[in-house]
Amino acid sequence: MGKVIVIFDKLARYALRSQRIPQINCSLTWGNHIKRHRSTGLESSDTREMLSQLPLFASGEIVKGFGRGSKELGIPTANFPLEVVKSLPESLPTGAYYGWANVDNGPVYKMVLSVGWNPFYSNKEKSVETHMLHNFNCDLYGQILKICIVGFLRPERSFDSLESLIAAIRADIEQAKGLLDEADKAKLKEAPFFTEKRCPSK
Ligand code: ADP
Ligand code: RBF
Ligand code: MG
């Protein structure tokens, strides 16, 4: 089982400084906290507090999931084991996120992430699934996935049809592409976390 790493804002800033990358604003993507929050429908102060801690770094082995991502949705998602899911803060809101990811310390790609219970499928167990915006020509099971969760896109929800769920994820992907091109978020791609051999929290 891969090591679980969760590093918050401070460490991210340290990691970036140690590479002599200029200090960046690691807080959430929204400039106007209150206005943006209303639009997400996330009201609790715990939620706000948690999201203000982003970026969040995590890593773990890629394991088998529900077998639906590629087959039913055409959007493969690399699933983390339960151990990693449980290591993430409980107050991290369920929903769709965007960020950066790599596999076995390889190239870093844009990604979208789902955290939650997949209400369309009424899952009994919480999952954390990463779709990288890259075409791999092989499966990645057993390899180590590292992710940097940069920002929140929307809460998870159910849909009337599979097509609507797919359309929503496709829209998440388009939004993520644009957001990750913004300079402050693009810099996180260079975080030493993605190339480090050992868990940096040790
Ligand atoms: P599972 O239900 O086992 O997670 P999916 O149908 O969701 O299966 O497919 C995910 C698997 O496909 C990943 O575990 C990985 O091995 C592989 N994969 C291929 N391309 C990607 C990608 N771009 N992003 C995430 N996983 C990918
Ligand atoms: N599943 C849902 O039931 N509701 C959602 O709102 C939802 N949003 C997602 C957003 C993203 C960016 C991704 C990658 C997945 C999302 N999923 C959602 C999970 C999807 O149902 C799951 O990846 C597949 O069922 C394969 O496990
Ligand atoms: Mg999957």
Short mmCIF file of C-alpha atoms and ligand atoms in Angstrom, two decimals:
data_model
loop_
_atom_site.label_atom_id
_atom_site.label_comp_id
_atom_site.label_asym_id
_atom_site.label_seq_id
_atom_site.Cartn_x
_atom_site.Cartn_y
_atom_site.Cartn_z
CA MET A 1 0.00 0.00 0.00
CA GLY A 2 1.44 3.39 -0.93
CA LYS A 3 2.32 5.94 1.71
CA VAL A 4 -0.33 8.45 2.50
CA ILE A 5 0.76 12.03 2.38
CA VAL A 6 -1.38 14.99 3.18
CA ILE A 7 0.34 18.33 3.21
CA PHE A 8 -1.38 21.62 3.66
CA ASP A 9 -0.83 25.16 2.65
CA LYS A 10 2.19 25.92 4.82
CA LEU A 11 4.17 22.99 3.57
CA ALA A 12 3.16 23.74 0.00
CA ARG A 13 4.53 27.24 0.39
CA TYR A 14 7.70 25.85 1.94
CA ALA A 15 8.02 23.35 -0.92
CA LEU A 16 7.69 26.09 -3.47
CA ARG A 17 10.12 28.39 -1.63
CA SER A 18 12.69 25.64 -1.41
CA GLN A 19 12.71 25.53 -5.20
CA ARG A 20 13.20 29.30 -5.29
CA ILE A 21 9.85 29.70 -6.94
CA PRO A 22 8.38 33.04 -5.91
CA GLN A 23 5.85 32.88 -3.09
CA ILE A 24 2.37 32.37 -4.43
CA ASN A 25 -1.04 32.84 -3.03
CA CYS A 26 -2.05 29.28 -2.15
CA SER A 27 -5.56 30.07 -1.04
CA LEU A 28 -8.69 29.21 -2.99
CA THR A 29 -9.30 30.27 -6.53
CA TRP A 30 -12.02 32.73 -5.72
CA GLY A 31 -11.12 36.35 -5.17
CA ASN A 32 -14.38 37.31 -3.57
CA HIS A 33 -14.89 34.74 -0.86
CA ILE A 34 -18.50 35.43 0.02
CA LYS A 35 -19.83 35.86 -3.50
CA ARG A 36 -18.14 32.74 -4.80
CA HIS A 37 -19.27 30.73 -1.80
CA ARG A 38 -22.89 31.57 -2.38
CA SER A 39 -22.55 30.28 -5.92
CA THR A 40 -21.23 26.90 -4.74
CA GLY A 41 -24.08 26.44 -2.30
CA LEU A 42 -21.59 25.56 0.43
CA GLU A 43 -22.46 27.59 3.48
CA SER A 44 -20.89 26.06 6.60
CA SER A 45 -17.91 27.78 8.18
CA ASP A 46 -16.11 24.42 8.49
CA THR A 47 -16.43 24.04 4.75
CA ARG A 48 -15.16 27.53 4.10
CA GLU A 49 -12.29 26.98 6.52
CA MET A 50 -11.37 23.70 4.86
CA LEU A 51 -11.48 25.05 1.32
CA SER A 52 -9.39 28.03 2.36
CA GLN A 53 -6.61 25.54 3.24
CA LEU A 54 -6.17 24.43 -0.38
CA PRO A 55 -3.93 23.38 -2.05
CA LEU A 56 -3.95 19.95 -0.51
CA PHE A 57 -1.41 17.31 -1.52
CA ALA A 58 -2.08 13.57 -1.23
CA SER A 59 -0.65 10.37 -2.62
CA GLY A 60 -1.34 6.65 -2.66
CA GLU A 61 -1.52 3.50 -4.72
CA ILE A 62 -3.98 3.30 -7.61
CA VAL A 63 -6.49 0.53 -6.87
CA LYS A 64 -9.48 -1.04 -8.64
CA GLY A 65 -12.67 0.97 -8.36
CA PHE A 66 -16.21 0.32 -9.49
CA GLY A 67 -15.23 -0.50 -13.09
CA ARG A 68 -17.52 2.21 -14.49
CA GLY A 69 -15.29 5.18 -15.28
CA SER A 70 -13.93 3.94 -18.60
CA LYS A 71 -16.75 1.61 -19.63
CA GLU A 72 -19.88 3.59 -18.75
CA LEU A 73 -18.67 7.18 -18.77
CA GLY A 74 -15.66 7.09 -21.08
CA ILE A 75 -13.84 8.99 -18.32
CA PRO A 76 -11.36 6.73 -16.51
CA THR A 77 -10.72 7.64 -12.88
CA ALA A 78 -7.74 6.39 -10.88
CA ASN A 79 -9.13 5.40 -7.47
CA PHE A 80 -7.33 5.77 -4.15
CA PRO A 81 -7.59 3.01 -1.52
CA LEU A 82 -9.88 3.51 1.48
CA GLU A 83 -6.83 4.24 3.64
CA VAL A 84 -6.11 7.37 1.61
CA VAL A 85 -9.79 8.35 1.43
CA LYS A 86 -9.97 8.20 5.23
CA SER A 87 -6.75 10.18 5.64
CA LEU A 88 -8.27 13.22 3.94
CA PRO A 89 -9.96 15.75 6.23
CA GLU A 90 -13.59 14.83 6.86
CA SER A 91 -14.52 18.47 6.44
CA LEU A 92 -13.26 18.45 2.85
CA PRO A 93 -16.55 19.00 1.02
CA THR A 94 -17.72 16.28 -1.34
CA GLY A 95 -17.74 17.37 -4.96
CA ALA A 96 -15.66 18.03 -8.04
CA TYR A 97 -12.19 19.59 -7.76
CA TYR A 98 -9.37 20.45 -10.15
CA GLY A 99 -5.63 20.23 -9.79
CA TRP A 100 -2.44 18.51 -10.85
CA ALA A 101 -1.44 14.84 -10.75
CA ASN A 102 1.33 12.47 -11.71
CA VAL A 103 1.96 8.72 -11.66
CA ASP A 104 5.16 7.18 -10.25
CA ASN A 105 6.86 10.60 -10.25
CA GLY A 106 6.32 10.99 -13.99
CA PRO A 107 5.08 14.02 -15.92
CA VAL A 108 2.54 16.19 -14.13
CA TYR A 109 -0.87 16.52 -15.83
CA LYS A 110 -3.97 18.57 -15.28
CA MET A 111 -6.67 16.60 -13.49
CA VAL A 112 -10.22 16.71 -12.21
CA LEU A 113 -11.14 14.91 -9.02
CA SER A 114 -14.30 13.51 -7.50
CA VAL A 115 -14.59 13.27 -3.71
CA GLY A 116 -17.73 11.65 -2.35
CA TRP A 117 -20.39 9.03 -2.72
CA ASN A 118 -21.30 9.35 -6.41
CA PRO A 119 -24.99 10.11 -5.66
CA PHE A 120 -25.96 9.12 -9.21
CA TYR A 121 -24.89 5.58 -8.25
CA SER A 122 -25.71 5.76 -4.51
CA ASN A 123 -22.34 4.37 -3.51
CA LYS A 124 -22.10 3.06 0.04
CA GLU A 125 -18.47 3.99 0.38
CA LYS A 126 -16.79 7.36 -0.11
CA SER A 127 -14.33 7.46 -2.99
CA VAL A 128 -11.59 9.79 -4.18
CA GLU A 129 -11.12 9.43 -7.95
CA THR A 130 -8.76 11.30 -10.25
CA HIS A 131 -9.20 11.73 -13.98
CA MET A 132 -5.97 12.95 -15.56
CA LEU A 133 -6.23 14.96 -18.75
CA HIS A 134 -3.85 12.67 -20.57
CA ASN A 135 -4.21 9.57 -22.73
CA PHE A 136 -2.32 6.71 -21.10
CA ASN A 137 -2.03 3.63 -23.27
CA CYS A 138 -2.00 1.24 -20.35
CA ASP A 139 -3.62 0.76 -16.99
CA LEU A 140 -1.98 2.25 -13.93
CA TYR A 141 -3.04 -0.12 -11.14
CA GLY A 142 -0.41 -0.53 -8.41
CA GLN A 143 1.39 2.67 -9.35
CA ILE A 144 1.63 5.69 -7.06
CA LEU A 145 -0.65 8.59 -7.84
CA LYS A 146 0.27 12.00 -6.45
CA ILE A 147 -2.29 14.77 -6.53
CA CYS A 148 -2.35 18.45 -5.71
CA ILE A 149 -5.94 19.56 -5.13
CA VAL A 150 -5.90 23.19 -6.22
CA GLY A 151 -9.54 24.29 -6.12
CA PHE A 152 -13.18 23.37 -5.76
CA LEU A 153 -15.52 23.31 -8.76
CA ARG A 154 -18.97 22.26 -7.50
CA PRO A 155 -20.76 20.00 -5.02
CA GLU A 156 -21.50 16.43 -6.14
CA ARG A 157 -25.12 15.71 -7.09
CA SER A 158 -27.34 13.17 -8.77
CA PHE A 159 -28.50 13.51 -12.38
CA ASP A 160 -31.55 12.51 -14.42
CA SER A 161 -29.48 10.52 -16.86
CA LEU A 162 -26.03 9.13 -17.48
CA GLU A 163 -25.64 11.61 -20.35
CA SER A 164 -26.21 14.53 -17.96
CA LEU A 165 -23.59 13.19 -15.54
CA ILE A 166 -21.09 12.82 -18.38
CA ALA A 167 -21.89 16.33 -19.64
CA ALA A 168 -21.33 17.76 -16.14
CA ILE A 169 -17.93 16.06 -15.84
CA ARG A 170 -16.99 17.24 -19.34
CA ALA A 171 -17.87 20.78 -18.25
CA ASP A 172 -15.73 20.33 -15.11
CA ILE A 173 -12.82 19.30 -17.35
CA GLU A 174 -13.19 22.38 -19.56
CA GLN A 175 -13.36 24.66 -16.52
CA ALA A 176 -10.32 22.97 -14.96
CA LYS A 177 -8.24 23.45 -18.11
CA GLY A 178 -8.74 27.22 -18.03
CA LEU A 179 -8.28 27.64 -14.29
CA LEU A 180 -5.03 25.66 -14.25
CA ASP A 181 -3.56 27.94 -16.92
CA GLU A 182 -3.78 30.87 -14.49
CA ALA A 183 -0.29 31.72 -13.29
CA ASP A 184 -0.79 31.11 -9.55
CA LYS A 185 -2.30 27.67 -10.14
CA ALA A 186 0.10 26.72 -12.95
CA LYS A 187 3.06 27.16 -10.56
CA LEU A 188 1.85 24.31 -8.38
CA LYS A 189 2.70 21.93 -11.21
CA GLU A 190 6.36 22.55 -10.31
CA ALA A 191 6.01 21.60 -6.61
CA PRO A 192 8.91 19.33 -5.53
CA PHE A 193 6.26 17.00 -4.08
CA PHE A 194 5.75 15.55 -7.56
CA THR A 195 9.34 14.41 -7.93
CA GLU A 196 10.30 13.62 -4.33
CA LYS A 197 11.13 9.97 -3.68
CA ARG A 198 10.27 9.99 0.01
CA CYS A 199 7.30 11.23 1.98
CA PRO A 200 8.20 14.87 2.67
CA SER A 201 6.35 14.86 5.98
CA LYS A 202 9.01 12.54 7.48
P1 ADP B 1 -11.76 1.62 -11.86
O1 ADP B 1 -13.21 1.49 -11.63
O2 ADP B 1 -11.00 0.36 -11.54
O3 ADP B 1 -11.19 2.83 -11.19
P2 ADP B 1 -11.96 3.05 -14.35
O4 ADP B 1 -12.87 2.57 -15.41
O5 ADP B 1 -12.36 4.22 -13.53
O6 ADP B 1 -11.60 1.82 -13.42
O7 ADP B 1 -10.58 3.32 -15.02
C1 ADP B 1 -9.52 3.80 -14.25
C2 ADP B 1 -8.23 3.16 -14.57
O8 ADP B 1 -7.84 3.47 -15.93
C3 ADP B 1 -7.16 3.77 -13.68
O9 ADP B 1 -6.99 3.05 -12.49
C4 ADP B 1 -5.94 3.68 -14.56
O10 ADP B 1 -5.35 2.41 -14.37
C5 ADP B 1 -6.48 3.77 -15.98
N1 ADP B 1 -6.38 5.11 -16.63
C6 ADP B 1 -6.08 5.25 -17.94
N2 ADP B 1 -6.08 6.55 -18.31
C7 ADP B 1 -6.41 7.26 -17.20
C8 ADP B 1 -6.57 8.66 -16.95
N3 ADP B 1 -6.39 9.57 -17.95
N4 ADP B 1 -6.90 9.07 -15.70
C9 ADP B 1 -7.08 8.14 -14.74
N5 ADP B 1 -6.94 6.81 -14.90
C10 ADP B 1 -6.60 6.35 -16.13
N1 RBF B 2 -20.70 11.19 -9.64
C1 RBF B 2 -21.94 11.60 -9.22
O1 RBF B 2 -22.76 10.79 -8.89
N2 RBF B 2 -22.24 12.93 -9.15
C2 RBF B 2 -21.37 13.91 -9.50
O2 RBF B 2 -21.70 15.10 -9.41
C3 RBF B 2 -20.07 13.50 -9.95
N3 RBF B 2 -19.15 14.43 -10.33
C4 RBF B 2 -17.93 14.02 -10.79
C5 RBF B 2 -17.00 14.98 -11.19
C6 RBF B 2 -15.76 14.59 -11.66
C7 RBF B 2 -14.78 15.64 -12.08
C8 RBF B 2 -15.43 13.20 -11.75
C9 RBF B 2 -14.08 12.77 -12.27
C10 RBF B 2 -16.34 12.25 -11.35
C11 RBF B 2 -17.60 12.64 -10.85
N4 RBF B 2 -18.52 11.70 -10.42
C12 RBF B 2 -19.77 12.11 -10.00
C13 RBF B 2 -18.11 10.31 -10.20
C14 RBF B 2 -18.46 9.35 -11.29
O3 RBF B 2 -19.77 8.89 -11.09
C15 RBF B 2 -17.44 8.19 -11.13
O4 RBF B 2 -16.18 8.66 -11.48
C16 RBF B 2 -17.82 7.01 -11.96
O5 RBF B 2 -19.01 6.46 -11.50
C17 RBF B 2 -16.72 5.95 -11.93
O6 RBF B 2 -16.46 5.51 -10.64
MG MG B 3 -12.19 4.71 -11.33
#
